[in-house]
Each structure stands twice: as structure tokens, then as C-alpha cells.
Amino acid sequence: MTRPATRGGRASADRLARLLNLVPYLLARPGIEIAEAAHDLGVTEKQLREDLELLWVCGLPGYGPGDLIDMAFDGDRVTITYDAGIDRPLRLTPDEALALVVALRMLVETPGVANREAVERALAKIESAAGDLAGAPVEVRLPGDTARARELRAAVERGRALRITYYTPARDETTERTIDPLRMLMVGGRAYVEAWCRRAEAVRLFRADRIDAVTELPERAVVPPQARPHDLSDGVFRPSADLPLITLRVGRGERWITEYYPCERVEADGEQWLVSLRVTDLGWARRFVLGLGPEVTVVAPAELAEQVRAQAVAALDAYAVPTGTADPAATGVTG
């Protein structure tokens, strides 16, 4: 059994955008050939046919035969015969308008959102059109939107260089760094500042809750032309061939790690699984394995197995009877 880790968030968002664009495109081009439409939309014919199949079950609430988008096929040509009202101006109920206002307010508060001004303009228009919603008592708080995250976001928006004190748990060390911020991000409910790190001479991600102190410098942030933002569509951690590869034998109770961590290989080995994954360093891997419990055995590398064994022995030694302390049971002394 081999199961590489995959995440479908980006693919789902791309498909939603295609579907929203597909109906008005086909309405304007009745009887268009599927091959031509696929070329115009930048997808394969196979993908377009799959999107058209999905449209069959899209439409208005009620979702009965008269509510769903309908199409007619003539050989390799397609025509939208019922658009489920997608060509009519959108009219929101008060509940729908309030939900949209909340969503837009959350988007405005999300670090790293492009075209924030456009979102604010759309929010103002909806609140104005909805009347009573302009002053709706709705407070939006994002997970991870701490005072530190808000301080960082303000500094990033002002375009200033920052001096930070940063804790790196993988190495259990605190360092002083001067960074030139590129953007703020919210990933997995945590806020990050992505910046050019002058110490590392590379683009780095810094978690807001691991920044112990921050000082906004008077100088402007200057990002070198070679600096490029990370592609975070698959999450913050990006396994690569230059990172250490570890292999663990896990029991049934610890199989959950294959759902939470990107694994290169997952193979059945009787009642147990052999799991291979990349880690930032062996220090992090040692703490990770020790926290998993007795159903996990390190298969490779040998260095990690020895580190885990040594720390486990040291922990057990801490519970041993100190040298020179008599055992009451051995001397017959009772309390």
C-alpha cells in the first residue's frame, strides 16, 4: 500500500471558479463544440466533460428537475437550455445578505488578502443596499488573530523592516533576526509573516505566536528581486528530498499520523504499518516519536533510533531510587 499525501483545497477552488464562469460562457455560445470551449477555458476536454456532468446537479434550492441547470448535447456540441436563473440580477434575503456581510468582514480581517480595497468597496455596497446591516452588531474574530498578529500586519502594511526575537522549537533556540516582510498569511488557523530574512539570506515563514518581541525599524522593507513567496497550497511544511527521511513501524492506535502528516510511503506490514515521511531535522523527529507512545518503533535511520532509546533510558533513570537511599522494604522499616 502506497499512499502519497494529497490535498484538494486548491483544486476545489479552481474548479468552483471554472463552474461559475462556465454557465455564462456557454449561454453566450449556444451549440459550441466541446473541444473549442475546452481550448478557450484552458482545460482538457475530459475535464470540461466532468465539469458539465457536475452542472447537471447544480441549481436552485429545491433541487428538483425544474430547478437544476439543464443542457442539450448534439454530438460534440453543447447548449445550455435552462440556466436556473443565473442570468437574473441577484436578490438576497436579509439572512443571505447578513451571511455575505460576515464573510466579507472576515475576508477583510484575513492577513495577506490581495485587493483588500476591492473587498472593502464590495462590503460597503452590500451594507448600503441592505440598509439595516450597515450597523449590524457582528464582530468577526479569526483564529490566530492575536494582538501580535495585528501588530505585524500593521507593520507589513506600512512597509517597514522589522527586528524580531523568534523561537524555533525544532532546534529549541531563540534568535534575533532582521526581516523585510513580503506579506501576512493565515494558514491552518495560525498567522504567519512571510519575509526576507537577512540572517538566512532567504525567504522564511515566521509564526506570529513564536515571535517573542518585534521592533518596527525606521527603514523601509527592501525585498531582493530574487525573493519569491512560497506556494502554500499544500500547507506550510513542504517536504523535499534534502530533508531527513524517517521510517516508523506503527500500530493501529498511531495510524492517525498518516492523516496529519505528509507521508512518502505507507505500507502494510501485518497488523502494523511502515510509514516513511520527511522531517525538518532529527531533533524534531525524536520529540515527535517520544510523544507517540509504545506502539511506534523507529526503523530508520539508526541515529534516530539511538537518540530515542537514549532519551527514553534517561527518562526512566530519573525515576530510579537515588544512590545511597535505602529501600524501606529491604531494611524491614515500615511507616
C-alpha positions as a LaTeX table, in Angstrom:
\begin{tabular}{lrrr}
\hline
Residue & $x$ (\AA) & $y$ (\AA) & $z$ (\AA) \\
\hline
Met1 & 0.00 & 0.00 & 0.00 \\
Thr2 & 1.48 & 3.33 & $-1.07$ \\
Arg3 & $-0.44$ & 6.48 & $-0.30$ \\
Pro4 & 1.19 & 9.84 & $-1.01$ \\
Ala5 & $-0.29$ & 12.77 & 0.85 \\
Thr6 & $-2.58$ & 14.96 & $-1.24$ \\
Arg7 & $-4.68$ & 17.99 & $-0.50$ \\
Gly8 & $-7.60$ & 19.07 & $-2.67$ \\
Gly9 & $-8.23$ & 22.60 & $-1.38$ \\
Arg10 & $-6.60$ & 24.38 & $-4.32$ \\
Ala11 & $-8.14$ & 22.02 & $-6.92$ \\
Ser12 & $-11.62$ & 22.53 & $-5.44$ \\
Ala13 & $-11.26$ & 26.30 & $-5.50$ \\
Asp14 & $-10.07$ & 26.22 & $-9.12$ \\
Arg15 & $-13.00$ & 24.03 & $-10.13$ \\
Leu16 & $-15.51$ & 26.30 & $-8.41$ \\
Ala17 & $-14.12$ & 29.27 & $-10.33$ \\
Arg18 & $-14.43$ & 27.33 & $-13.61$ \\
Leu19 & $-18.04$ & 26.35 & $-12.89$ \\
Leu20 & $-19.02$ & 29.93 & $-12.05$ \\
Asn21 & $-17.54$ & 31.06 & $-15.36$ \\
Leu22 & $-18.81$ & 28.11 & $-17.41$ \\
Val23 & $-22.57$ & 28.83 & $-17.46$ \\
Pro24 & $-22.41$ & 32.44 & $-18.73$ \\
Tyr25 & $-19.73$ & 31.38 & $-21.21$ \\
Leu26 & $-21.98$ & 28.63 & $-22.66$ \\
Leu27 & $-25.09$ & 30.86 & $-22.60$ \\
Ala28 & $-23.28$ & 33.30 & $-24.88$ \\
Arg29 & $-22.19$ & 30.48 & $-27.24$ \\
Pro30 & $-25.08$ & 28.05 & $-27.82$ \\
Gly31 & $-24.05$ & 24.93 & $-29.73$ \\
Ile32 & $-20.32$ & 25.45 & $-29.21$ \\
Glu33 & $-18.05$ & 22.46 & $-29.76$ \\
Ile34 & $-16.69$ & 20.99 & $-26.55$ \\
Ala35 & $-13.15$ & 20.99 & $-27.97$ \\
Glu36 & $-13.37$ & 24.73 & $-28.72$ \\
Ala37 & $-14.82$ & 25.50 & $-25.29$ \\
Ala38 & $-12.10$ & 23.48 & $-23.57$ \\
His39 & $-9.43$ & 25.41 & $-25.51$ \\
Asp40 & $-10.98$ & 28.78 & $-24.59$ \\
Leu41 & $-11.30$ & 27.83 & $-20.92$ \\
Gly42 & $-7.80$ & 26.37 & $-20.68$ \\
Val43 & $-8.82$ & 22.85 & $-19.63$ \\
Thr44 & $-8.78$ & 19.43 & $-21.24$ \\
Glu45 & $-11.86$ & 18.02 & $-22.95$ \\
Lys46 & $-12.01$ & 15.32 & $-20.26$ \\
Gln47 & $-12.03$ & 17.95 & $-17.51$ \\
Leu48 & $-14.68$ & 20.01 & $-19.29$ \\
Arg49 & $-16.94$ & 16.97 & $-19.67$ \\
Glu50 & $-16.53$ & 16.24 & $-15.96$ \\
Asp51 & $-17.47$ & 19.85 & $-15.17$ \\
Leu52 & $-20.55$ & 19.59 & $-17.39$ \\
Glu53 & $-21.59$ & 16.42 & $-15.57$ \\
Leu54 & $-21.33$ & 18.30 & $-12.29$ \\
Leu55 & $-23.54$ & 21.10 & $-13.64$ \\
Trp56 & $-26.38$ & 18.57 & $-14.02$ \\
Val57 & $-26.80$ & 18.59 & $-10.23$ \\
Cys58 & $-26.36$ & 22.36 & $-9.71$ \\
Gly59 & $-29.25$ & 24.79 & $-9.49$ \\
Leu60 & $-31.77$ & 26.42 & $-7.19$ \\
Pro61 & $-32.91$ & 25.29 & $-3.72$ \\
Gly62 & $-35.43$ & 22.51 & $-4.01$ \\
Tyr63 & $-33.09$ & 20.83 & $-6.46$ \\
Gly64 & $-35.88$ & 19.11 & $-8.35$ \\
Pro65 & $-35.98$ & 18.51 & $-12.11$ \\
Gly66 & $-37.24$ & 22.05 & $-12.77$ \\
Asp67 & $-34.66$ & 23.70 & $-10.50$ \\
Leu68 & $-31.39$ & 22.33 & $-11.90$ \\
Ile69 & $-29.26$ & 23.62 & $-14.76$ \\
Asp70 & $-30.09$ & 21.70 & $-17.93$ \\
Met71 & $-28.13$ & 21.13 & $-21.13$ \\
Ala72 & $-28.62$ & 19.62 & $-24.57$ \\
Phe73 & $-25.90$ & 17.73 & $-26.42$ \\
Asp74 & $-25.73$ & 17.36 & $-30.19$ \\
Gly75 & $-22.74$ & 15.18 & $-30.94$ \\
Asp76 & $-19.75$ & 17.13 & $-29.61$ \\
Arg77 & $-21.72$ & 20.36 & $-29.19$ \\
Val78 & $-23.40$ & 21.62 & $-26.03$ \\
Thr79 & $-26.15$ & 24.18 & $-25.35$ \\
Ile80 & $-27.48$ & 25.43 & $-22.03$ \\
Thr81 & $-31.27$ & 25.01 & $-22.21$ \\
Tyr82 & $-32.05$ & 26.15 & $-18.65$ \\
Asp83 & $-29.72$ & 28.36 & $-16.61$ \\
Ala84 & $-31.58$ & 28.16 & $-13.25$ \\
Gly85 & $-31.84$ & 31.95 & $-13.14$ \\
Ile86 & $-28.12$ & 32.62 & $-13.27$ \\
Asp87 & $-28.74$ & 35.42 & $-15.81$ \\
Arg88 & $-31.05$ & 37.34 & $-13.45$ \\
Pro89 & $-29.80$ & 40.02 & $-11.00$ \\
Leu90 & $-29.01$ & 38.54 & $-7.63$ \\
Arg91 & $-31.52$ & 39.42 & $-4.90$ \\
Leu92 & $-30.50$ & 38.49 & $-1.40$ \\
Thr93 & $-32.78$ & 37.74 & 1.51 \\
Pro94 & $-31.87$ & 39.50 & 4.79 \\
Asp95 & $-30.30$ & 36.29 & 6.11 \\
Glu96 & $-28.26$ & 35.80 & 2.91 \\
Ala97 & $-27.13$ & 39.44 & 2.96 \\
Leu98 & $-26.04$ & 39.15 & 6.60 \\
Ala99 & $-24.10$ & 35.95 & 5.86 \\
Leu100 & $-22.34$ & 37.69 & 2.99 \\
Val101 & $-21.52$ & 40.72 & 5.16 \\
Val102 & $-19.99$ & 38.46 & 7.82 \\
Ala103 & $-17.96$ & 36.59 & 5.18 \\
Leu104 & $-16.65$ & 39.84 & 3.67 \\
Arg105 & $-15.78$ & 41.27 & 7.08 \\
Met106 & $-13.83$ & 38.11 & 7.80 \\
Leu107 & $-12.07$ & 38.41 & 4.45 \\
Val108 & $-11.08$ & 41.99 & 5.22 \\
Glu109 & $-9.53$ & 40.82 & 8.50 \\
Thr110 & $-7.63$ & 37.93 & 6.90 \\
Pro111 & $-3.87$ & 38.63 & 6.58 \\
Gly112 & $-2.45$ & 38.51 & 3.07 \\
Val113 & $-5.69$ & 39.17 & 1.18 \\
Ala114 & $-4.98$ & 40.76 & $-2.19$ \\
Asn115 & $-7.05$ & 43.76 & $-3.34$ \\
Arg116 & $-8.30$ & 44.50 & 0.17 \\
Glu117 & $-9.71$ & 47.81 & $-1.13$ \\
Ala118 & $-11.94$ & 45.94 & $-3.61$ \\
Val119 & $-13.28$ & 43.74 & $-0.79$ \\
Glu120 & $-13.97$ & 46.82 & 1.35 \\
Arg121 & $-15.80$ & 48.51 & $-1.55$ \\
Ala122 & $-17.96$ & 45.42 & $-2.10$ \\
Leu123 & $-18.71$ & 45.26 & 1.62 \\
Ala124 & $-19.72$ & 48.94 & 1.68 \\
Lys125 & $-22.04$ & 48.46 & $-1.31$ \\
Ile126 & $-23.79$ & 45.46 & 0.23 \\
Glu127 & $-24.18$ & 47.16 & 3.61 \\
Ser128 & $-25.53$ & 50.27 & 1.90 \\
Ala129 & $-28.01$ & 48.30 & $-0.20$ \\
Ala130 & $-29.06$ & 46.19 & 2.77 \\
Gly131 & $-29.72$ & 49.24 & 4.93 \\
Asp132 & $-30.06$ & 47.85 & 8.45 \\
Leu133 & $-26.97$ & 45.65 & 8.04 \\
Ala134 & $-24.57$ & 48.60 & 7.93 \\
Gly135 & $-24.53$ & 48.73 & 11.72 \\
Ala136 & $-25.14$ & 45.04 & 12.35 \\
Pro137 & $-23.66$ & 44.04 & 15.73 \\
Val138 & $-21.40$ & 41.38 & 14.25 \\
Glu139 & $-17.82$ & 41.06 & 15.47 \\
Val140 & $-15.50$ & 38.92 & 13.36 \\
Arg141 & $-12.51$ & 37.30 & 15.03 \\
Leu142 & $-10.30$ & 34.91 & 13.13 \\
Pro143 & $-8.47$ & 32.01 & 14.80 \\
Gly144 & $-4.90$ & 33.12 & 15.42 \\
Asp145 & $-5.76$ & 36.82 & 15.03 \\
Thr146 & $-3.87$ & 37.83 & 18.17 \\
Ala147 & $-2.57$ & 41.22 & 19.22 \\
Arg148 & 0.85 & 40.15 & 17.91 \\
Ala149 & $-0.63$ & 39.20 & 14.52 \\
Arg150 & $-2.42$ & 42.56 & 14.27 \\
Glu151 & 0.80 & 44.39 & 15.21 \\
Leu152 & 2.70 & 42.52 & 12.50 \\
Arg153 & 0.02 & 43.13 & 9.90 \\
Ala154 & 0.05 & 46.87 & 10.58 \\
Ala155 & 3.84 & 46.96 & 10.22 \\
Val156 & 3.69 & 44.95 & 6.98 \\
Glu157 & 1.07 & 47.31 & 5.55 \\
Arg158 & 3.33 & 50.27 & 6.40 \\
Gly159 & 6.16 & 48.57 & 4.51 \\
Arg160 & 8.70 & 48.69 & 7.33 \\
Ala161 & 11.61 & 46.39 & 8.12 \\
Leu162 & 11.30 & 44.56 & 11.43 \\
Arg163 & 13.66 & 43.27 & 14.10 \\
Ile164 & 12.18 & 40.19 & 15.76 \\
Thr165 & 13.06 & 37.75 & 18.52 \\
Tyr166 & 12.00 & 34.34 & 17.21 \\
Tyr167 & 11.72 & 30.94 & 18.88 \\
Thr168 & 12.43 & 27.86 & 16.73 \\
Pro169 & 11.07 & 24.75 & 18.51 \\
Ala170 & 12.75 & 22.30 & 16.12 \\
Arg171 & 16.14 & 23.49 & 17.43 \\
Asp172 & 14.86 & 24.76 & 20.79 \\
Glu173 & 16.59 & 28.09 & 20.27 \\
Thr174 & 15.73 & 31.79 & 20.24 \\
Thr175 & 17.37 & 34.08 & 17.70 \\
Glu176 & 17.39 & 37.77 & 16.79 \\
Arg177 & 16.59 & 38.48 & 13.14 \\
Thr178 & 16.04 & 41.46 & 10.90 \\
Ile179 & 13.40 & 40.78 & 8.28 \\
Asp180 & 11.89 & 42.56 & 5.27 \\
Pro181 & 8.21 & 41.45 & 5.20 \\
Leu182 & 6.51 & 40.35 & 1.99 \\
Arg183 & 3.02 & 39.54 & 3.30 \\
Met184 & 0.89 & 38.27 & 6.17 \\
Leu185 & $-0.81$ & 34.88 & 5.87 \\
Met186 & $-3.38$ & 32.82 & 7.74 \\
Val187 & $-2.74$ & 29.08 & 7.32 \\
Gly188 & $-4.45$ & 26.38 & 9.35 \\
Gly189 & $-5.80$ & 28.92 & 11.83 \\
Arg190 & $-2.35$ & 30.39 & 12.52 \\
Ala191 & $-0.96$ & 33.75 & 11.44 \\
Tyr192 & 2.41 & 33.93 & 9.69 \\
Val193 & 4.58 & 36.73 & 8.36 \\
Glu194 & 6.49 & 35.78 & 5.21 \\
Ala195 & 9.64 & 37.80 & 4.86 \\
Trp196 & 13.16 & 38.06 & 3.51 \\
Cys197 & 15.39 & 37.04 & 6.42 \\
Arg198 & 18.68 & 38.95 & 6.27 \\
Arg199 & 20.36 & 36.38 & 8.50 \\
Ala200 & 19.38 & 33.38 & 6.34 \\
Glu201 & 19.50 & 35.39 & 3.09 \\
Ala202 & 16.31 & 33.64 & 2.01 \\
Val203 & 12.54 & 33.88 & 2.24 \\
Arg204 & 11.27 & 32.46 & 5.53 \\
Leu205 & 7.91 & 31.98 & 7.26 \\
Phe206 & 7.64 & 33.16 & 10.86 \\
Arg207 & 4.70 & 32.08 & 13.02 \\
Ala208 & 3.24 & 35.06 & 14.83 \\
Asp209 & 2.82 & 33.22 & 18.15 \\
Arg210 & 6.52 & 32.30 & 18.13 \\
Ile211 & 7.68 & 35.90 & 17.79 \\
Asp212 & 8.55 & 36.92 & 21.36 \\
Ala213 & 9.33 & 40.55 & 20.52 \\
Val214 & 9.07 & 42.82 & 17.49 \\
Thr215 & 10.51 & 46.26 & 16.79 \\
Glu216 & 9.48 & 48.28 & 13.77 \\
Leu217 & 12.55 & 49.87 & 12.22 \\
Pro218 & 12.54 & 53.35 & 10.64 \\
Glu219 & 13.89 & 51.97 & 7.36 \\
Arg220 & 11.68 & 50.69 & 4.56 \\
Ala221 & 11.50 & 46.96 & 3.88 \\
Val222 & 13.69 & 46.14 & 0.89 \\
Val223 & 12.99 & 42.73 & $-0.62$ \\
Pro224 & 15.64 & 41.46 & $-3.10$ \\
Pro225 & 14.40 & 40.74 & $-6.63$ \\
Gln226 & 15.19 & 37.03 & $-6.28$ \\
Ala227 & 12.82 & 36.65 & $-3.32$ \\
Arg228 & 9.71 & 34.68 & $-4.19$ \\
Pro229 & 6.70 & 33.90 & $-1.95$ \\
His230 & 6.18 & 30.25 & $-1.07$ \\
Asp231 & 3.41 & 28.19 & $-2.64$ \\
Leu232 & 1.37 & 27.25 & 0.41 \\
Ser233 & $-1.46$ & 25.48 & $-1.40$ \\
Asp234 & $-0.35$ & 22.20 & 0.26 \\
Gly235 & 0.32 & 23.73 & 3.67 \\
Val236 & 3.26 & 25.35 & 5.42 \\
Phe237 & 5.52 & 22.30 & 5.58 \\
Arg238 & 6.88 & 21.35 & 2.17 \\
Pro239 & 8.78 & 18.02 & 2.19 \\
Ser240 & 11.80 & 17.94 & $-0.10$ \\
Ala241 & 14.45 & 15.38 & $-0.97$ \\
Asp242 & 17.13 & 17.21 & 1.03 \\
Leu243 & 15.26 & 16.75 & 4.34 \\
Pro244 & 15.86 & 13.68 & 6.55 \\
Leu245 & 13.64 & 10.68 & 5.76 \\
Ile246 & 12.47 & 8.62 & 8.71 \\
Thr247 & 10.63 & 5.28 & 8.71 \\
Leu248 & 8.41 & 4.20 & 11.60 \\
Arg249 & 6.54 & 0.97 & 12.33 \\
Val250 & 3.21 & 1.99 & 13.85 \\
Gly251 & 0.37 & 0.08 & 15.43 \\
Arg252 & $-3.33$ & 0.60 & 14.90 \\
Gly253 & $-3.58$ & 3.27 & 17.57 \\
Glu254 & $-0.99$ & 5.51 & 15.89 \\
Arg255 & $-2.12$ & 5.24 & 12.26 \\
Trp256 & $-3.66$ & 8.71 & 12.60 \\
Ile257 & $-0.27$ & 10.27 & 11.87 \\
Thr258 & $-0.71$ & 9.32 & 8.19 \\
Glu259 & $-3.74$ & 11.64 & 8.06 \\
Tyr260 & $-1.99$ & 14.60 & 9.71 \\
Tyr261 & 1.50 & 14.47 & 8.20 \\
Pro262 & 2.56 & 14.24 & 4.53 \\
Cys263 & 3.93 & 10.72 & 4.09 \\
Glu264 & 6.06 & 9.45 & 1.20 \\
Arg265 & 5.12 & 5.81 & 1.72 \\
Val266 & 2.59 & 3.90 & 3.84 \\
Glu267 & 2.89 & 0.10 & 3.60 \\
Ala268 & 1.05 & $-2.66$ & 5.43 \\
Asp269 & 3.30 & $-4.93$ & 7.49 \\
Gly270 & 0.95 & $-7.45$ & 9.01 \\
Glu271 & $-1.09$ & $-5.70$ & 11.71 \\
Gln272 & 1.31 & $-2.77$ & 11.62 \\
Trp273 & 2.14 & $-0.08$ & 9.06 \\
Leu274 & 5.52 & 1.07 & 7.82 \\
Val275 & 5.35 & 4.85 & 7.46 \\
Ser276 & 8.04 & 6.97 & 5.78 \\
Leu277 & 8.00 & 10.76 & 5.99 \\
Arg278 & 10.32 & 13.74 & 5.72 \\
Val279 & 11.11 & 15.83 & 8.81 \\
Thr280 & 12.78 & 19.18 & 9.35 \\
Asp281 & 15.52 & 17.61 & 11.50 \\
Leu282 & 16.13 & 14.60 & 13.72 \\
Gly283 & 15.73 & 16.65 & 16.89 \\
Trp284 & 12.11 & 17.33 & 15.99 \\
Ala285 & 11.68 & 13.68 & 14.95 \\
Arg286 & 12.99 & 12.48 & 18.32 \\
Arg287 & 10.44 & 14.56 & 20.25 \\
Phe288 & 7.73 & 13.50 & 17.80 \\
Val289 & 8.40 & 9.76 & 18.26 \\
Leu290 & 8.68 & 10.02 & 22.06 \\
Gly291 & 5.27 & 11.68 & 22.15 \\
Leu292 & 3.55 & 8.95 & 20.16 \\
Gly293 & 3.60 & 6.11 & 22.67 \\
Pro294 & 4.57 & 2.43 & 22.82 \\
Glu295 & 3.02 & 1.37 & 19.51 \\
Val296 & 5.73 & 3.12 & 17.49 \\
Thr297 & 9.19 & 1.74 & 16.63 \\
Val298 & 11.90 & 3.61 & 14.72 \\
Val299 & 13.03 & 1.55 & 11.72 \\
Ala300 & 15.37 & 4.13 & 10.19 \\
Pro301 & 17.65 & 5.94 & 10.45 \\
Ala302 & 19.70 & 4.20 & 13.13 \\
Glu303 & 20.80 & 7.59 & 14.50 \\
Leu304 & 17.20 & 8.49 & 15.33 \\
Ala305 & 16.57 & 5.10 & 16.94 \\
Glu306 & 19.60 & 5.60 & 19.18 \\
Gln307 & 18.52 & 9.13 & 20.15 \\
Val308 & 15.04 & 7.92 & 21.08 \\
Arg309 & 16.46 & 4.98 & 23.08 \\
Ala310 & 18.93 & 7.21 & 24.94 \\
Gln311 & 16.31 & 9.78 & 25.91 \\
Ala312 & 13.85 & 7.08 & 26.97 \\
Val313 & 16.53 & 5.47 & 29.18 \\
Ala314 & 17.38 & 8.87 & 30.68 \\
Ala315 & 13.70 & 9.44 & 31.47 \\
Leu316 & 13.43 & 6.04 & 33.17 \\
Asp317 & 16.63 & 6.70 & 35.15 \\
Ala318 & 15.01 & 9.82 & 36.56 \\
Tyr319 & 12.53 & 7.56 & 38.37 \\
Ala320 & 15.21 & 5.28 & 39.83 \\
Val321 & 15.98 & 5.26 & 43.58 \\
Pro322 & 18.84 & 7.75 & 44.25 \\
Thr323 & 22.21 & 6.19 & 45.14 \\
Gly324 & 22.68 & 5.80 & 48.92 \\
Thr325 & 18.95 & 5.83 & 49.67 \\
Ala326 & 17.89 & 2.67 & 51.42 \\
Asp327 & 14.83 & 0.79 & 50.29 \\
Pro328 & 12.46 & 0.67 & 53.31 \\
Ala329 & 11.18 & $-2.74$ & 52.26 \\
Ala330 & 14.72 & $-4.14$ & 52.22 \\
Thr331 & 15.51 & $-2.98$ & 55.81 \\
Gly332 & 12.22 & $-4.01$ & 57.23 \\
Val333 & 11.35 & $-0.44$ & 58.19 \\
Thr334 & 7.69 & 0.46 & 57.77 \\
Gly335 & 5.84 & 3.71 & 58.19 \\
\hline
\end{tabular}
